[in-house]
Amino acid sequence: DTVGAIVPNQEDLRFALETQTRPVYSKRFWRNAQGQPRNADFVIVHELAHQWYGDSVAPETWSDLWLNEGHATWYEWTYGDEFFGGAFELVARIRGAYEQGDQWRAQYGPVAMPASNELFELFSPNVYDGGAVVLYALRQVIGEQAFERLEKEWAQRYEGESVGTEDFIALASKVARRNLGPFLRDWLFGTETPPMPGQPDWETLPVEEGAPAASVATWRPAATSHTMIVVLSAVTARSRICRSVVPRV
């Protein structure tokens, strides 16, 4: 397999898109508003991670979107931690996202059960950053080596398939040789953020009184008036993937 990139010479293009083997990037990622060069490493890592987590292994339903965006955010953040540190330190970013967990769940629904099919609510911080927080919690419980085996086996075992959250829970349990169902379902389907393993002093910010609560229900496809959605149908030798994507900022 080969991989490349497409950077259209188009001023109003403002998103990155994980099209399989040829991600599309806005040229704005390489230059700021003043036209000065800037580092686009993070968005590149994010979209390349999608080649395995989201493209090669596709979500079964939109409730499984966190399997795409949580993984891509995880590798974006671990890259930043390894090569830059400082403001990009992984644990600090995970903690910052963890603190917002209850607020996000109240607004958008649980990580693996989005409350809405509206564009900017479905693709919420809770499936990106909240998904990465779930992966960190899992790594805290099963250890780094088992976590790395799980990540590799997930991408290899389900290559060319559409799979869901319960498949991930089953494989995680198999790799860890323990029943992780209750632990992961609490993190993925709970309306409150569980305590973070190994971090007893971490706390979530309170949900503001009177804030609109998410109506949690199984997501069903519906018509939308959003014109920013880009629908990609990719036909490969192994599978047909139909996906809707939005800007990654």
mmCIF file of C-alpha atoms in Angstrom:
data_model
loop_
_atom_site.group_PDB
_atom_site.id
_atom_site.type_symbol
_atom_site.label_atom_id
_atom_site.label_comp_id
_atom_site.label_asym_id
_atom_site.label_seq_id
_atom_site.Cartn_x
_atom_site.Cartn_y
_atom_site.Cartn_z
ATOM 1 C CA ASP A 1 0.000 0.000 0.000
ATOM 2 C CA THR A 2 1.040 3.592 -0.591
ATOM 3 C CA VAL A 3 -0.025 6.834 1.025
ATOM 4 C CA GLY A 4 0.178 10.432 -0.067
ATOM 5 C CA ALA A 5 -1.600 13.719 0.502
ATOM 6 C CA ILE A 6 -3.678 16.251 -1.407
ATOM 7 C CA VAL A 7 -3.392 19.961 -0.587
ATOM 8 C CA PRO A 8 -5.738 21.880 -2.907
ATOM 9 C CA ASN A 9 -4.808 25.449 -3.789
ATOM 10 C CA GLN A 10 -8.151 26.668 -2.490
ATOM 11 C CA GLU A 11 -8.542 29.564 -0.055
ATOM 12 C CA ASP A 12 -11.921 28.599 1.407
ATOM 13 C CA LEU A 13 -11.009 24.991 2.191
ATOM 14 C CA ARG A 14 -10.820 24.810 5.983
ATOM 15 C CA PHE A 15 -10.782 21.125 6.882
ATOM 16 C CA ALA A 16 -8.723 17.960 6.794
ATOM 17 C CA LEU A 17 -10.318 14.819 5.410
ATOM 18 C CA GLU A 18 -9.082 11.254 6.001
ATOM 19 C CA THR A 19 -9.725 9.967 2.484
ATOM 20 C CA GLN A 20 -8.149 6.534 2.318
ATOM 21 C CA THR A 21 -4.473 6.569 1.204
ATOM 22 C CA ARG A 22 -4.768 10.232 0.094
ATOM 23 C CA PRO A 23 -5.833 12.492 2.980
ATOM 24 C CA VAL A 24 -6.884 16.008 1.993
ATOM 25 C CA TYR A 25 -5.483 18.972 3.918
ATOM 26 C CA SER A 26 -6.324 22.635 3.751
ATOM 27 C CA LYS A 27 -3.255 24.682 2.957
ATOM 28 C CA ARG A 28 -4.218 26.780 5.974
ATOM 29 C CA PHE A 29 -2.693 24.084 8.159
ATOM 30 C CA TRP A 30 0.740 25.010 6.817
ATOM 31 C CA ARG A 31 0.432 28.798 6.985
ATOM 32 C CA ASN A 32 -1.217 31.092 9.511
ATOM 33 C CA ALA A 33 -3.434 34.069 8.719
ATOM 34 C CA GLN A 34 -0.329 36.182 8.084
ATOM 35 C CA GLY A 35 1.011 33.665 5.574
ATOM 36 C CA GLN A 36 3.825 32.509 7.844
ATOM 37 C CA PRO A 37 4.748 28.795 7.941
ATOM 38 C CA ARG A 38 3.481 26.741 10.866
ATOM 39 C CA ASN A 39 3.724 23.154 12.055
ATOM 40 C CA ALA A 40 1.044 20.869 10.648
ATOM 41 C CA ASP A 41 2.419 17.676 12.196
ATOM 42 C CA PHE A 42 -0.510 17.153 14.527
ATOM 43 C CA VAL A 43 -3.238 17.204 11.911
ATOM 44 C CA ILE A 44 -1.138 14.948 9.659
ATOM 45 C CA VAL A 45 -0.730 12.392 12.449
ATOM 46 C CA HIS A 46 -4.457 12.590 13.188
ATOM 47 C CA GLU A 47 -5.486 11.912 9.583
ATOM 48 C CA LEU A 48 -2.857 9.202 9.101
ATOM 49 C CA ALA A 49 -4.115 7.417 12.222
ATOM 50 C CA HIS A 50 -7.524 7.348 10.549
ATOM 51 C CA GLN A 51 -6.093 5.194 7.771
ATOM 52 C CA TRP A 52 -6.293 2.327 10.287
ATOM 53 C CA TYR A 53 -8.843 3.639 12.783
ATOM 54 C CA GLY A 54 -11.794 4.799 10.705
ATOM 55 C CA ASP A 55 -10.910 3.821 7.125
ATOM 56 C CA SER A 56 -9.422 0.324 7.150
ATOM 57 C CA VAL A 57 -11.509 -0.473 10.231
ATOM 58 C CA ALA A 58 -14.773 1.434 9.841
ATOM 59 C CA PRO A 59 -17.502 2.105 12.440
ATOM 60 C CA GLU A 60 -20.562 -0.109 12.411
ATOM 61 C CA THR A 61 -22.911 2.729 13.424
ATOM 62 C CA TRP A 62 -22.522 6.435 14.145
ATOM 63 C CA SER A 63 -22.654 5.620 17.859
ATOM 64 C CA ASP A 64 -19.273 3.961 17.260
ATOM 65 C CA LEU A 65 -17.756 7.210 15.976
ATOM 66 C CA TRP A 66 -15.514 7.435 19.039
ATOM 67 C CA LEU A 67 -13.571 4.438 17.696
ATOM 68 C CA ASN A 68 -12.486 6.690 14.815
ATOM 69 C CA GLU A 69 -11.981 10.022 16.486
ATOM 70 C CA GLY A 70 -10.900 8.825 19.915
ATOM 71 C CA HIS A 71 -8.090 6.776 18.394
ATOM 72 C CA ALA A 72 -6.995 9.499 15.985
ATOM 73 C CA THR A 73 -6.924 12.018 18.838
ATOM 74 C CA TRP A 74 -5.008 9.540 21.000
ATOM 75 C CA TYR A 75 -2.216 9.194 18.449
ATOM 76 C CA GLU A 76 -2.214 12.931 17.773
ATOM 77 C CA TRP A 77 -1.730 13.555 21.495
ATOM 78 C CA THR A 78 0.838 10.812 22.100
ATOM 79 C CA TYR A 79 2.821 12.194 19.151
ATOM 80 C CA GLY A 80 2.765 15.660 20.705
ATOM 81 C CA ASP A 81 3.854 14.238 24.042
ATOM 82 C CA GLU A 82 6.782 12.296 22.568
ATOM 83 C CA PHE A 83 8.166 14.939 20.226
ATOM 84 C CA PHE A 84 7.214 18.250 21.826
ATOM 85 C CA GLY A 85 6.260 17.784 25.486
ATOM 86 C CA GLY A 86 5.556 20.904 27.512
ATOM 87 C CA ALA A 87 2.109 22.190 26.588
ATOM 88 C CA PHE A 88 1.585 18.951 24.619
ATOM 89 C CA GLU A 89 2.282 16.624 27.559
ATOM 90 C CA LEU A 90 -0.161 13.713 27.323
ATOM 91 C CA VAL A 91 -1.278 13.336 30.930
ATOM 92 C CA ALA A 92 -1.996 17.063 31.235
ATOM 93 C CA ARG A 93 -4.135 16.996 28.074
ATOM 94 C CA ILE A 94 -5.979 13.886 29.233
ATOM 95 C CA ARG A 95 -6.641 15.493 32.602
ATOM 96 C CA GLY A 96 -7.927 18.669 30.968
ATOM 97 C CA ALA A 97 -10.360 16.636 28.867
ATOM 98 C CA TYR A 98 -11.310 14.457 31.831
ATOM 99 C CA GLU A 99 -12.301 17.535 33.822
ATOM 100 C CA GLN A 100 -14.880 18.404 31.167
ATOM 101 C CA GLY A 101 -16.259 14.869 30.969
ATOM 102 C CA ASP A 102 -19.482 15.378 32.929
ATOM 103 C CA GLN A 103 -20.250 18.612 31.094
ATOM 104 C CA TRP A 104 -19.706 16.960 27.721
ATOM 105 C CA ARG A 105 -21.837 13.952 28.651
ATOM 106 C CA ALA A 106 -24.626 16.241 29.820
ATOM 107 C CA GLN A 107 -24.479 18.255 26.599
ATOM 108 C CA TYR A 108 -23.706 15.593 23.993
ATOM 109 C CA GLY A 109 -24.560 12.258 25.604
ATOM 110 C CA PRO A 110 -22.170 9.423 26.572
ATOM 111 C CA VAL A 111 -19.030 8.828 24.519
ATOM 112 C CA ALA A 112 -20.461 5.830 22.642
ATOM 113 C CA MET A 113 -24.077 6.984 22.596
ATOM 114 C CA PRO A 114 -24.295 10.482 21.073
ATOM 115 C CA ALA A 115 -27.584 12.160 21.885
ATOM 116 C CA SER A 116 -27.998 13.931 18.552
ATOM 117 C CA ASN A 117 -27.355 13.486 14.852
ATOM 118 C CA GLU A 118 -26.810 17.217 14.371
ATOM 119 C CA LEU A 119 -23.444 17.797 12.742
ATOM 120 C CA PHE A 120 -21.590 19.689 15.461
ATOM 121 C CA GLU A 121 -23.160 17.653 18.255
ATOM 122 C CA LEU A 122 -22.435 14.271 16.709
ATOM 123 C CA PHE A 123 -18.814 15.254 15.991
ATOM 124 C CA SER A 124 -18.420 16.667 19.486
ATOM 125 C CA PRO A 125 -15.406 17.033 21.785
ATOM 126 C CA ASN A 126 -16.767 14.017 23.611
ATOM 127 C CA VAL A 127 -15.999 11.593 20.755
ATOM 128 C CA TYR A 128 -12.616 13.196 20.005
ATOM 129 C CA ASP A 129 -11.069 14.146 23.345
ATOM 130 C CA GLY A 130 -13.499 12.093 25.430
ATOM 131 C CA GLY A 131 -12.691 9.050 23.320
ATOM 132 C CA ALA A 132 -8.981 9.559 23.984
ATOM 133 C CA VAL A 133 -9.727 9.782 27.713
ATOM 134 C CA VAL A 134 -11.436 6.372 27.556
ATOM 135 C CA LEU A 135 -8.368 4.876 25.875
ATOM 136 C CA TYR A 136 -6.124 6.361 28.561
ATOM 137 C CA ALA A 137 -8.350 4.888 31.300
ATOM 138 C CA LEU A 138 -8.161 1.506 29.571
ATOM 139 C CA ARG A 139 -4.364 1.698 29.359
ATOM 140 C CA GLN A 140 -4.227 2.577 33.051
ATOM 141 C CA VAL A 141 -6.065 -0.668 33.861
ATOM 142 C CA ILE A 142 -4.494 -3.194 31.481
ATOM 143 C CA GLY A 143 -0.994 -1.726 31.221
ATOM 144 C CA GLU A 144 0.943 -0.278 28.315
ATOM 145 C CA GLN A 145 2.071 -3.575 26.768
ATOM 146 C CA ALA A 146 -1.413 -5.091 26.689
ATOM 147 C CA PHE A 147 -2.811 -1.828 25.372
ATOM 148 C CA GLU A 148 -0.327 -1.790 22.500
ATOM 149 C CA ARG A 149 -1.193 -5.408 21.641
ATOM 150 C CA LEU A 150 -4.869 -4.492 21.628
ATOM 151 C CA GLU A 151 -4.348 -1.529 19.313
ATOM 152 C CA LYS A 152 -2.344 -3.595 16.856
ATOM 153 C CA GLU A 153 -4.732 -6.548 16.917
ATOM 154 C CA TRP A 154 -7.780 -4.278 16.463
ATOM 155 C CA ALA A 155 -6.326 -2.831 13.266
ATOM 156 C CA GLN A 156 -5.215 -6.221 11.938
ATOM 157 C CA ARG A 157 -8.139 -8.447 12.916
ATOM 158 C CA TYR A 158 -10.864 -6.166 11.548
ATOM 159 C CA GLU A 159 -9.103 -4.799 8.482
ATOM 160 C CA GLY A 160 -11.664 -4.097 5.765
ATOM 161 C CA GLU A 161 -14.638 -4.499 8.114
ATOM 162 C CA SER A 162 -17.184 -2.334 9.889
ATOM 163 C CA VAL A 163 -17.225 -3.105 13.614
ATOM 164 C CA GLY A 164 -18.632 -1.563 16.751
ATOM 165 C CA THR A 165 -18.054 -0.714 20.370
ATOM 166 C CA GLU A 166 -19.043 -4.153 21.647
ATOM 167 C CA ASP A 167 -16.452 -5.698 19.311
ATOM 168 C CA PHE A 168 -13.812 -3.448 20.857
ATOM 169 C CA ILE A 169 -14.897 -4.393 24.376
ATOM 170 C CA ALA A 170 -14.756 -8.107 23.485
ATOM 171 C CA LEU A 171 -11.279 -7.847 21.969
ATOM 172 C CA ALA A 172 -9.973 -5.753 24.867
ATOM 173 C CA SER A 173 -11.245 -8.412 27.275
ATOM 174 C CA LYS A 174 -9.595 -11.155 25.259
ATOM 175 C CA VAL A 175 -6.226 -9.387 25.060
ATOM 176 C CA ALA A 176 -6.270 -8.430 28.749
ATOM 177 C CA ARG A 177 -7.531 -11.901 29.762
ATOM 178 C CA ARG A 178 -10.180 -10.387 32.001
ATOM 179 C CA ASN A 179 -13.769 -9.224 31.646
ATOM 180 C CA LEU A 180 -13.553 -5.513 30.845
ATOM 181 C CA GLY A 181 -17.219 -5.237 29.895
ATOM 182 C CA PRO A 182 -18.485 -3.506 33.059
ATOM 183 C CA PHE A 183 -15.480 -1.172 33.179
ATOM 184 C CA LEU A 184 -15.642 -0.068 29.544
ATOM 185 C CA ARG A 185 -19.426 0.144 29.367
ATOM 186 C CA ASP A 186 -19.372 2.441 32.385
ATOM 187 C CA TRP A 187 -16.904 4.701 30.585
ATOM 188 C CA LEU A 188 -18.601 4.524 27.200
ATOM 189 C CA PHE A 189 -22.312 4.486 28.014
ATOM 190 C CA GLY A 190 -22.484 6.121 31.442
ATOM 191 C CA THR A 191 -23.994 9.566 31.907
ATOM 192 C CA GLU A 192 -21.313 10.435 34.490
ATOM 193 C CA THR A 193 -17.542 10.210 34.089
ATOM 194 C CA PRO A 194 -16.082 7.359 36.182
ATOM 195 C CA PRO A 195 -13.081 7.863 38.469
ATOM 196 C CA MET A 196 -9.793 7.730 36.566
ATOM 197 C CA PRO A 197 -7.750 4.644 37.528
ATOM 198 C CA GLY A 198 -4.457 5.609 39.133
ATOM 199 C CA GLN A 199 -5.416 9.290 39.379
ATOM 200 C CA PRO A 200 -7.407 9.637 42.633
ATOM 201 C CA ASP A 201 -7.098 13.429 42.730
ATOM 202 C CA TRP A 202 -8.670 14.005 39.306
ATOM 203 C CA GLU A 203 -12.113 15.567 39.423
ATOM 204 C CA THR A 204 -14.677 16.647 36.842
ATOM 205 C CA LEU A 205 -16.114 20.127 36.599
ATOM 206 C CA PRO A 206 -19.715 20.429 37.777
ATOM 207 C CA VAL A 207 -22.531 20.567 35.265
ATOM 208 C CA GLU A 208 -24.046 24.031 35.417
ATOM 209 C CA GLU A 209 -27.497 24.137 36.926
ATOM 210 C CA GLY A 210 -30.093 24.741 34.265
ATOM 211 C CA ALA A 211 -27.803 23.555 31.469
ATOM 212 C CA PRO A 212 -29.718 21.670 28.748
ATOM 213 C CA ALA A 213 -29.452 17.953 29.308
ATOM 214 C CA ALA A 214 -28.807 15.529 26.496
ATOM 215 C CA SER A 215 -31.646 13.192 25.608
ATOM 216 C CA VAL A 216 -29.744 9.925 25.349
ATOM 217 C CA ALA A 217 -31.078 7.466 22.796
ATOM 218 C CA THR A 218 -29.749 5.165 20.137
ATOM 219 C CA TRP A 219 -28.830 7.305 17.166
ATOM 220 C CA ARG A 220 -30.764 6.871 13.949
ATOM 221 C CA PRO A 221 -29.880 8.380 10.552
ATOM 222 C CA ALA A 222 -31.897 11.440 9.642
ATOM 223 C CA ALA A 223 -31.969 14.038 6.943
ATOM 224 C CA THR A 224 -29.824 17.092 7.627
ATOM 225 C CA SER A 225 -29.659 20.538 6.127
ATOM 226 C CA HIS A 226 -25.968 21.003 6.872
ATOM 227 C CA THR A 227 -24.108 21.614 3.650
ATOM 228 C CA MET A 228 -20.689 21.320 5.303
ATOM 229 C CA ILE A 229 -20.979 17.551 5.489
ATOM 230 C CA VAL A 230 -18.733 15.834 3.004
ATOM 231 C CA VAL A 231 -19.949 12.365 2.119
ATOM 232 C CA LEU A 232 -17.293 10.016 0.891
ATOM 233 C CA SER A 233 -18.025 6.678 -0.711
ATOM 234 C CA ALA A 234 -14.865 4.663 -1.159
ATOM 235 C CA VAL A 235 -14.977 1.321 -2.884
ATOM 236 C CA THR A 236 -11.987 -0.898 -2.182
ATOM 237 C CA ALA A 237 -11.176 -4.522 -2.922
ATOM 238 C CA ARG A 238 -12.098 -5.427 0.661
ATOM 239 C CA SER A 239 -15.046 -3.268 1.632
ATOM 240 C CA ARG A 240 -17.264 -0.337 0.812
ATOM 241 C CA ILE A 241 -17.019 2.523 3.305
ATOM 242 C CA CYS A 242 -19.581 5.300 3.410
ATOM 243 C CA ARG A 243 -18.573 8.079 5.799
ATOM 244 C CA SER A 244 -19.498 11.638 6.683
ATOM 245 C CA VAL A 245 -16.718 13.860 7.950
ATOM 246 C CA VAL A 246 -16.281 17.384 9.222
ATOM 247 C CA PRO A 247 -13.378 19.765 9.795
ATOM 248 C CA ARG A 248 -10.723 18.646 12.274
ATOM 249 C CA VAL A 249 -9.563 21.735 14.147
#
